[in-house]
Tab-separated table of C-alpha atoms in Angstrom:
chain	number	residue	atom	x	y	z
A	81	MET	CA	-1.983	-0.175	-28.849
A	82	THR	CA	-3.135	1.188	-26.425
A	83	GLY	CA	-5.399	0.141	-22.914
A	84	ARG	CA	-6.560	-3.135	-21.897
A	85	PRO	CA	-5.140	-6.046	-24.289
A	86	ALA	CA	-7.781	-8.519	-25.661
A	87	PRO	CA	-7.863	-11.427	-24.528
A	88	GLY	CA	-5.426	-14.093	-24.993
A	89	VAL	CA	-2.595	-11.930	-25.160
A	90	PRO	CA	0.269	-11.415	-23.565
A	91	VAL	CA	1.084	-8.500	-21.259
A	92	GLU	CA	4.770	-8.344	-23.273
A	93	GLN	CA	2.897	-8.816	-26.714
A	94	ALA	CA	0.614	-6.013	-25.591
A	95	ALA	CA	3.943	-3.709	-24.258
A	96	ALA	CA	5.695	-4.715	-27.686
A	97	GLY	CA	2.641	-3.274	-29.929
A	98	THR	CA	2.886	-0.840	-27.549
A	99	ALA	CA	6.235	0.246	-28.045
A	100	ALA	CA	6.421	-0.810	-31.565
A	101	THR	CA	3.519	2.026	-31.979
A	102	GLY	CA	4.561	4.720	-28.485
A	103	PRO	CA	6.511	7.403	-28.308
A	104	ARG	CA	8.056	5.455	-24.767
A	105	PRO	CA	8.727	2.057	-25.577
A	106	PHE	CA	10.805	1.762	-22.272
A	107	GLY	CA	7.520	3.122	-19.783
A	108	ALA	CA	5.436	1.374	-21.534
A	109	ILE	CA	7.369	-2.323	-20.774
A	110	VAL	CA	7.886	-1.016	-17.106
A	111	ARG	CA	4.075	-0.383	-17.296
A	112	ALA	CA	3.197	-3.719	-18.885
A	113	THR	CA	6.368	-5.516	-16.534
A	114	THR	CA	4.784	-3.969	-13.334
A	115	ARG	CA	1.534	-5.095	-13.836
A	116	SER	CA	2.251	-8.495	-14.066
A	117	LEU	CA	5.083	-8.764	-11.371
A	118	LEU	CA	2.208	-7.262	-8.558
A	119	GLY	CA	-0.393	-10.187	-10.242
A	120	ARG	CA	1.642	-12.786	-9.579
A	121	ARG	CA	1.025	-15.383	-7.475
A	122	ARG	CA	4.723	-15.755	-6.193
A	123	THR	CA	4.816	-12.281	-5.181
A	124	LEU	CA	1.642	-12.125	-2.660
A	125	LEU	CA	3.712	-15.321	-1.319
A	126	VAL	CA	7.031	-12.513	-0.578
A	127	VAL	CA	4.961	-9.949	0.617
A	128	LEU	CA	3.409	-12.600	2.916
A	129	PHE	CA	7.330	-14.406	3.674
A	130	LEU	CA	8.392	-10.544	4.729
A	131	ALA	CA	6.029	-10.665	7.555
A	132	VAL	CA	7.714	-13.106	9.471
A	133	PRO	CA	11.560	-11.219	10.794
A	134	LEU	CA	8.482	-8.414	11.745
A	135	LEU	CA	6.397	-11.208	14.252
A	136	LEU	CA	10.215	-12.336	15.162
A	137	ALA	CA	11.441	-8.844	16.574
A	138	LEU	CA	8.316	-7.896	18.083
A	139	LEU	CA	9.001	-11.553	20.010
A	140	ALA	CA	12.163	-10.564	20.903
A	141	ARG	CA	11.317	-7.022	21.747
A	142	ALA	CA	8.927	-8.219	23.741
A	143	VAL	CA	11.090	-10.583	25.848
A	144	PRO	CA	11.881	-8.922	29.422
A	145	GLY	CA	15.466	-8.042	30.326
A	146	THR	CA	17.998	-6.143	28.540
A	147	GLU	CA	21.353	-8.072	27.946
A	148	ALA	CA	22.379	-9.348	24.831
A	149	ARG	CA	20.080	-7.663	23.599
A	150	GLU	CA	22.609	-5.744	21.226
A	151	GLU	CA	23.666	-9.812	20.083
A	152	ILE	CA	19.658	-10.923	19.107
A	153	ALA	CA	19.761	-7.663	17.312
A	154	ILE	CA	22.385	-8.562	15.296
A	155	GLY	CA	21.994	-12.019	15.259
A	156	LEU	CA	18.121	-11.431	13.450
A	157	LEU	CA	18.961	-9.058	11.653
A	158	ASP	CA	21.736	-11.264	9.663
A	159	ASN	CA	21.142	-14.510	10.205
A	160	LEU	CA	17.172	-14.283	8.944
A	161	VAL	CA	16.932	-11.373	6.691
A	162	VAL	CA	20.689	-11.130	5.240
A	163	ARG	CA	20.771	-14.789	4.542
A	164	VAL	CA	17.678	-16.102	3.990
A	165	VAL	CA	15.364	-13.118	3.033
A	166	LEU	CA	16.978	-10.257	1.004
A	167	PRO	CA	18.360	-13.476	-1.318
A	168	LEU	CA	15.054	-15.695	-1.653
A	169	VAL	CA	13.515	-11.955	-2.611
A	170	SER	CA	15.166	-10.932	-4.729
A	171	LEU	CA	16.295	-14.693	-6.116
A	172	LEU	CA	12.114	-14.260	-6.383
A	173	ILE	CA	11.847	-11.282	-8.034
A	174	GLY	CA	14.467	-10.913	-10.322
A	175	THR	CA	13.750	-14.229	-12.181
A	176	ALA	CA	10.039	-13.390	-12.823
A	177	VAL	CA	11.063	-10.098	-14.729
A	178	LEU	CA	11.837	-11.817	-17.397
A	179	GLY	CA	12.456	-15.443	-16.840
A	180	ALA	CA	8.677	-15.991	-17.636
A	181	GLU	CA	8.333	-14.175	-20.478
A	182	VAL	CA	11.836	-16.190	-21.830
A	183	ASP	CA	10.536	-19.137	-20.655
A	184	ASP	CA	7.033	-19.866	-22.317
A	185	GLY	CA	8.620	-17.994	-25.877
A	186	THR	CA	6.615	-14.786	-25.510
A	187	ILE	CA	9.613	-12.066	-25.344
A	188	VAL	CA	9.383	-13.134	-29.246
A	189	PHE	CA	6.735	-10.551	-29.608
A	190	LEU	CA	8.812	-8.083	-27.915
A	191	LEU	CA	12.176	-8.617	-29.618
A	192	VAL	CA	10.397	-8.819	-33.538
A	193	ASN	CA	10.105	-4.677	-32.315
A	194	PRO	CA	12.733	-2.280	-32.871
A	195	VAL	CA	13.328	-1.511	-29.359
A	196	PRO	CA	17.114	-1.649	-28.474
A	197	ARG	CA	17.668	-4.911	-25.720
A	198	TRP	CA	19.681	-2.881	-23.042
A	199	GLU	CA	16.175	-0.991	-23.328
A	200	ILE	CA	14.728	-4.335	-22.848
A	201	ILE	CA	16.583	-5.282	-19.634
A	202	ALA	CA	17.315	-1.639	-17.912
A	203	ALA	CA	13.001	-1.621	-18.133
A	204	LYS	CA	13.565	-5.220	-16.444
A	205	LEU	CA	15.691	-4.771	-14.079
A	206	LEU	CA	14.012	-1.305	-13.164
A	207	VAL	CA	10.851	-2.756	-12.300
A	208	ALA	CA	12.614	-5.360	-10.033
A	209	GLU	CA	15.007	-2.900	-8.342
A	210	VAL	CA	11.740	-0.587	-7.159
A	211	VAL	CA	9.719	-3.604	-6.197
A	212	THR	CA	12.206	-5.980	-4.377
A	213	LEU	CA	13.878	-2.475	-2.253
A	214	GLY	CA	10.364	-1.056	-1.765
A	215	LEU	CA	10.285	-4.362	-0.434
A	216	LEU	CA	13.534	-5.166	2.184
A	217	VAL	CA	14.142	-1.842	3.392
A	218	PRO	CA	11.152	-1.527	5.333
A	219	VAL	CA	10.657	-4.463	6.278
A	220	THR	CA	14.585	-4.618	7.392
A	221	ALA	CA	14.566	-1.266	8.620
A	222	LEU	CA	11.195	-1.352	11.445
A	223	SER	CA	12.871	-4.774	12.221
A	224	GLY	CA	15.795	-2.781	13.377
A	225	VAL	CA	13.967	-0.554	15.353
A	226	ILE	CA	11.273	-2.490	16.841
A	227	LEU	CA	14.780	-4.791	18.608
A	228	VAL	CA	17.231	-1.587	18.721
A	229	ALA	CA	14.963	1.310	19.536
A	230	GLY	CA	14.822	3.663	22.599
A	231	LEU	CA	17.405	0.046	24.577
A	232	PRO	CA	20.128	0.801	26.855
A	233	GLY	CA	23.012	-0.630	26.384
A	234	VAL	CA	22.039	-1.096	22.198
A	235	ASP	CA	23.415	0.958	19.766
A	236	ALA	CA	20.530	1.831	17.057
A	237	GLY	CA	22.956	2.200	13.906
A	238	ILE	CA	22.609	-1.417	13.516
A	239	ALA	CA	19.267	-0.363	12.503
A	240	LEU	CA	20.481	2.675	9.795
A	241	GLY	CA	23.427	-0.171	8.324
A	242	PHE	CA	21.683	-3.123	7.278
A	243	THR	CA	19.040	-1.007	6.406
A	244	VAL	CA	22.086	0.543	4.257
A	245	GLY	CA	24.040	-2.913	3.702
A	246	VAL	CA	20.350	-4.507	2.489
A	247	ALA	CA	19.352	-2.143	0.034
A	248	ALA	CA	22.769	-2.403	-1.439
A	249	GLY	CA	22.584	-6.317	-1.731
A	250	ALA	CA	19.048	-6.330	-3.418
A	251	ILE	CA	20.443	-3.409	-6.190
A	252	VAL	CA	23.364	-6.554	-6.547
A	253	TYR	CA	21.537	-10.110	-6.164
A	254	VAL	CA	17.757	-8.738	-8.278
A	255	ALA	CA	20.837	-7.714	-11.477
A	256	LEU	CA	22.301	-11.405	-10.670
A	257	PHE	CA	19.326	-13.891	-10.445
A	258	VAL	CA	18.086	-10.867	-14.265
A	259	ALA	CA	20.926	-11.770	-15.487
A	260	MET	CA	20.696	-16.026	-15.104
A	261	SER	CA	16.761	-15.867	-15.896
A	262	VAL	CA	18.273	-15.082	-19.006
A	263	VAL	CA	21.021	-16.766	-20.099
A	264	THR	CA	18.733	-20.001	-18.210
A	265	SER	CA	15.412	-22.014	-18.237
A	266	ARG	CA	16.630	-23.405	-14.346
A	267	ALA	CA	17.334	-19.789	-12.637
A	268	LEU	CA	15.360	-20.676	-10.035
A	269	VAL	CA	17.643	-23.946	-9.247
A	270	LEU	CA	20.986	-21.814	-10.056
A	271	GLY	CA	20.008	-19.179	-7.618
A	272	LEU	CA	19.562	-21.151	-4.715
A	273	GLY	CA	22.687	-23.295	-6.092
A	274	TYR	CA	24.517	-20.169	-5.422
A	275	VAL	CA	22.998	-19.092	-2.429
A	276	LEU	CA	23.584	-22.322	-0.801
A	277	ILE	CA	25.820	-23.816	-1.841
A	278	TRP	CA	28.312	-20.799	-2.714
A	279	GLU	CA	27.766	-18.454	-0.294
A	280	GLY	CA	25.949	-20.520	2.983
A	281	PHE	CA	28.718	-23.583	2.327
A	282	LEU	CA	32.144	-21.998	0.520
A	283	ALA	CA	32.151	-18.868	1.271
A	284	SER	CA	32.244	-19.219	5.021
A	285	LEU	CA	34.960	-22.189	4.120
A	286	PHE	CA	37.907	-20.435	2.674
A	287	ALA	CA	38.932	-16.638	2.352
A	288	GLY	CA	39.583	-16.155	-0.920
A	289	THR	CA	35.497	-16.198	-2.228
A	290	ARG	CA	34.269	-14.128	0.195
A	291	ASN	CA	35.030	-11.418	-2.215
A	292	LEU	CA	32.355	-13.450	-5.225
A	293	SER	CA	30.054	-13.499	-2.248
A	294	VAL	CA	26.976	-10.375	-2.507
A	295	ARG	CA	26.295	-11.490	1.175
A	296	GLU	CA	29.444	-10.681	2.266
A	297	TYR	CA	29.385	-6.758	0.083
A	298	THR	CA	25.802	-6.431	2.076
A	299	LEU	CA	27.498	-7.190	5.778
A	300	SER	CA	30.358	-5.195	5.219
A	301	ILE	CA	28.924	-2.731	3.641
A	302	ALA	CA	26.028	-2.869	6.640
A	303	GLN	CA	29.331	-3.212	9.075
A	304	ALA	CA	30.716	0.262	7.876
A	305	VAL	CA	27.957	2.361	8.118
A	306	SER	CA	27.215	1.250	12.043
A	307	GLY	CA	30.136	1.522	13.839
A	308	VAL	CA	29.374	-2.273	15.039
A	309	ASP	CA	31.289	-5.320	14.491
A	310	ILE	CA	28.439	-7.096	13.387
A	311	THR	CA	30.805	-10.205	11.603
A	312	ALA	CA	33.543	-11.866	14.921
A	313	GLY	CA	36.339	-9.182	12.480
A	314	GLN	CA	35.350	-11.935	9.455
A	315	ALA	CA	33.687	-9.016	6.678
A	316	ILE	CA	35.961	-7.976	4.168
A	317	ALA	CA	36.835	-4.294	3.682
A	318	PRO	CA	34.413	-1.664	3.171
A	319	ALA	CA	35.976	-0.201	0.051
A	320	VAL	CA	35.980	-4.059	-1.035
A	321	ALA	CA	33.213	-4.631	-1.088
A	322	VAL	CA	31.540	-1.316	-2.873
A	323	VAL	CA	33.915	-2.326	-5.520
A	324	MET	CA	32.860	-5.732	-5.976
A	325	SER	CA	29.457	-4.321	-5.905
A	326	VAL	CA	29.784	-1.975	-8.591
A	327	VAL	CA	32.008	-5.201	-10.589
A	328	VAL	CA	28.884	-8.025	-10.501
A	329	PHE	CA	26.281	-5.366	-11.071
A	330	VAL	CA	27.884	-4.275	-13.882
A	331	GLY	CA	28.575	-7.706	-15.578
A	332	ALA	CA	25.413	-9.037	-14.818
A	333	VAL	CA	23.795	-6.125	-17.129
A	334	ALA	CA	26.024	-6.808	-20.110
A	335	VAL	CA	25.849	-10.146	-19.498
A	336	ALA	CA	22.301	-9.922	-19.974
A	337	ILE	CA	21.956	-7.769	-22.687
A	338	ARG	CA	24.809	-9.600	-24.906
A	339	ARG	CA	22.252	-13.617	-24.350
A	340	LEU	CA	19.177	-11.006	-25.140
A	341	GLY	CA	21.162	-10.099	-28.095
A	342	SER	CA	21.011	-13.336	-29.438
A	343	PHE	CA	17.841	-13.725	-29.490
A	344	SER	CA	17.167	-11.807	-32.174
A	345	VAL	CA	19.213	-13.872	-34.207
A	346	THR	CA	17.866	-17.782	-32.863
A	347	GLY	CA	14.449	-16.441	-31.992
A	348	GLY	CA	14.438	-17.739	-28.537
A	349	GLY	CA	18.678	-18.825	-27.712
């Protein structure tokens, strides 16, 4: 099947047909997922949402005086970008690339074709990661540059540190939320619970829980790259953050592949 899907045929069904007959099923799934994701209303809302940190950075830069500029930059990038924008954007995109097909049953059209389950997850994850990074990294970098560039007494490394940290955090968050969307139809609720309750409350209360917080990995990496104490000495060790990021990412992908594999037997979990 090539060209535009017939009227009434889901995008994923068209991709499945291409995957079954064409030489590049991975590419067909990537293209179909990209079209579907970029055509969703939630993606437009995400783009509009990303204007908020840029506007606030411009407002902060317009305020006269340079006192406490470094604290303002760290506060905005930490409290707004890392704690709010990063997890929410990752959640909305991560749960969109596969969750909708699982919920409405159209994933069956893809699963009935001889495409390895790992390849489906890899294609979906690739699209989610590229779109999320393509949105978050430029916004974080530009916000950081607006806040710190050319100001006396402000370490310009803050912008680089947060940009690298957000990129690393986005990669892990997206994998985690893609896995959630395969495991449960309540992935948005579960993801919000993780961000708001686990990371927003428990991780700040008990030191041990920080090792299971993607937010803490993000802040630790940002602090290590920037060379600036952005967490008042409470960040986990950078080596731990990197290792745990890899563990969570690999674990999430493995869970997603294993769970999707069960759909071939049960017809949709």
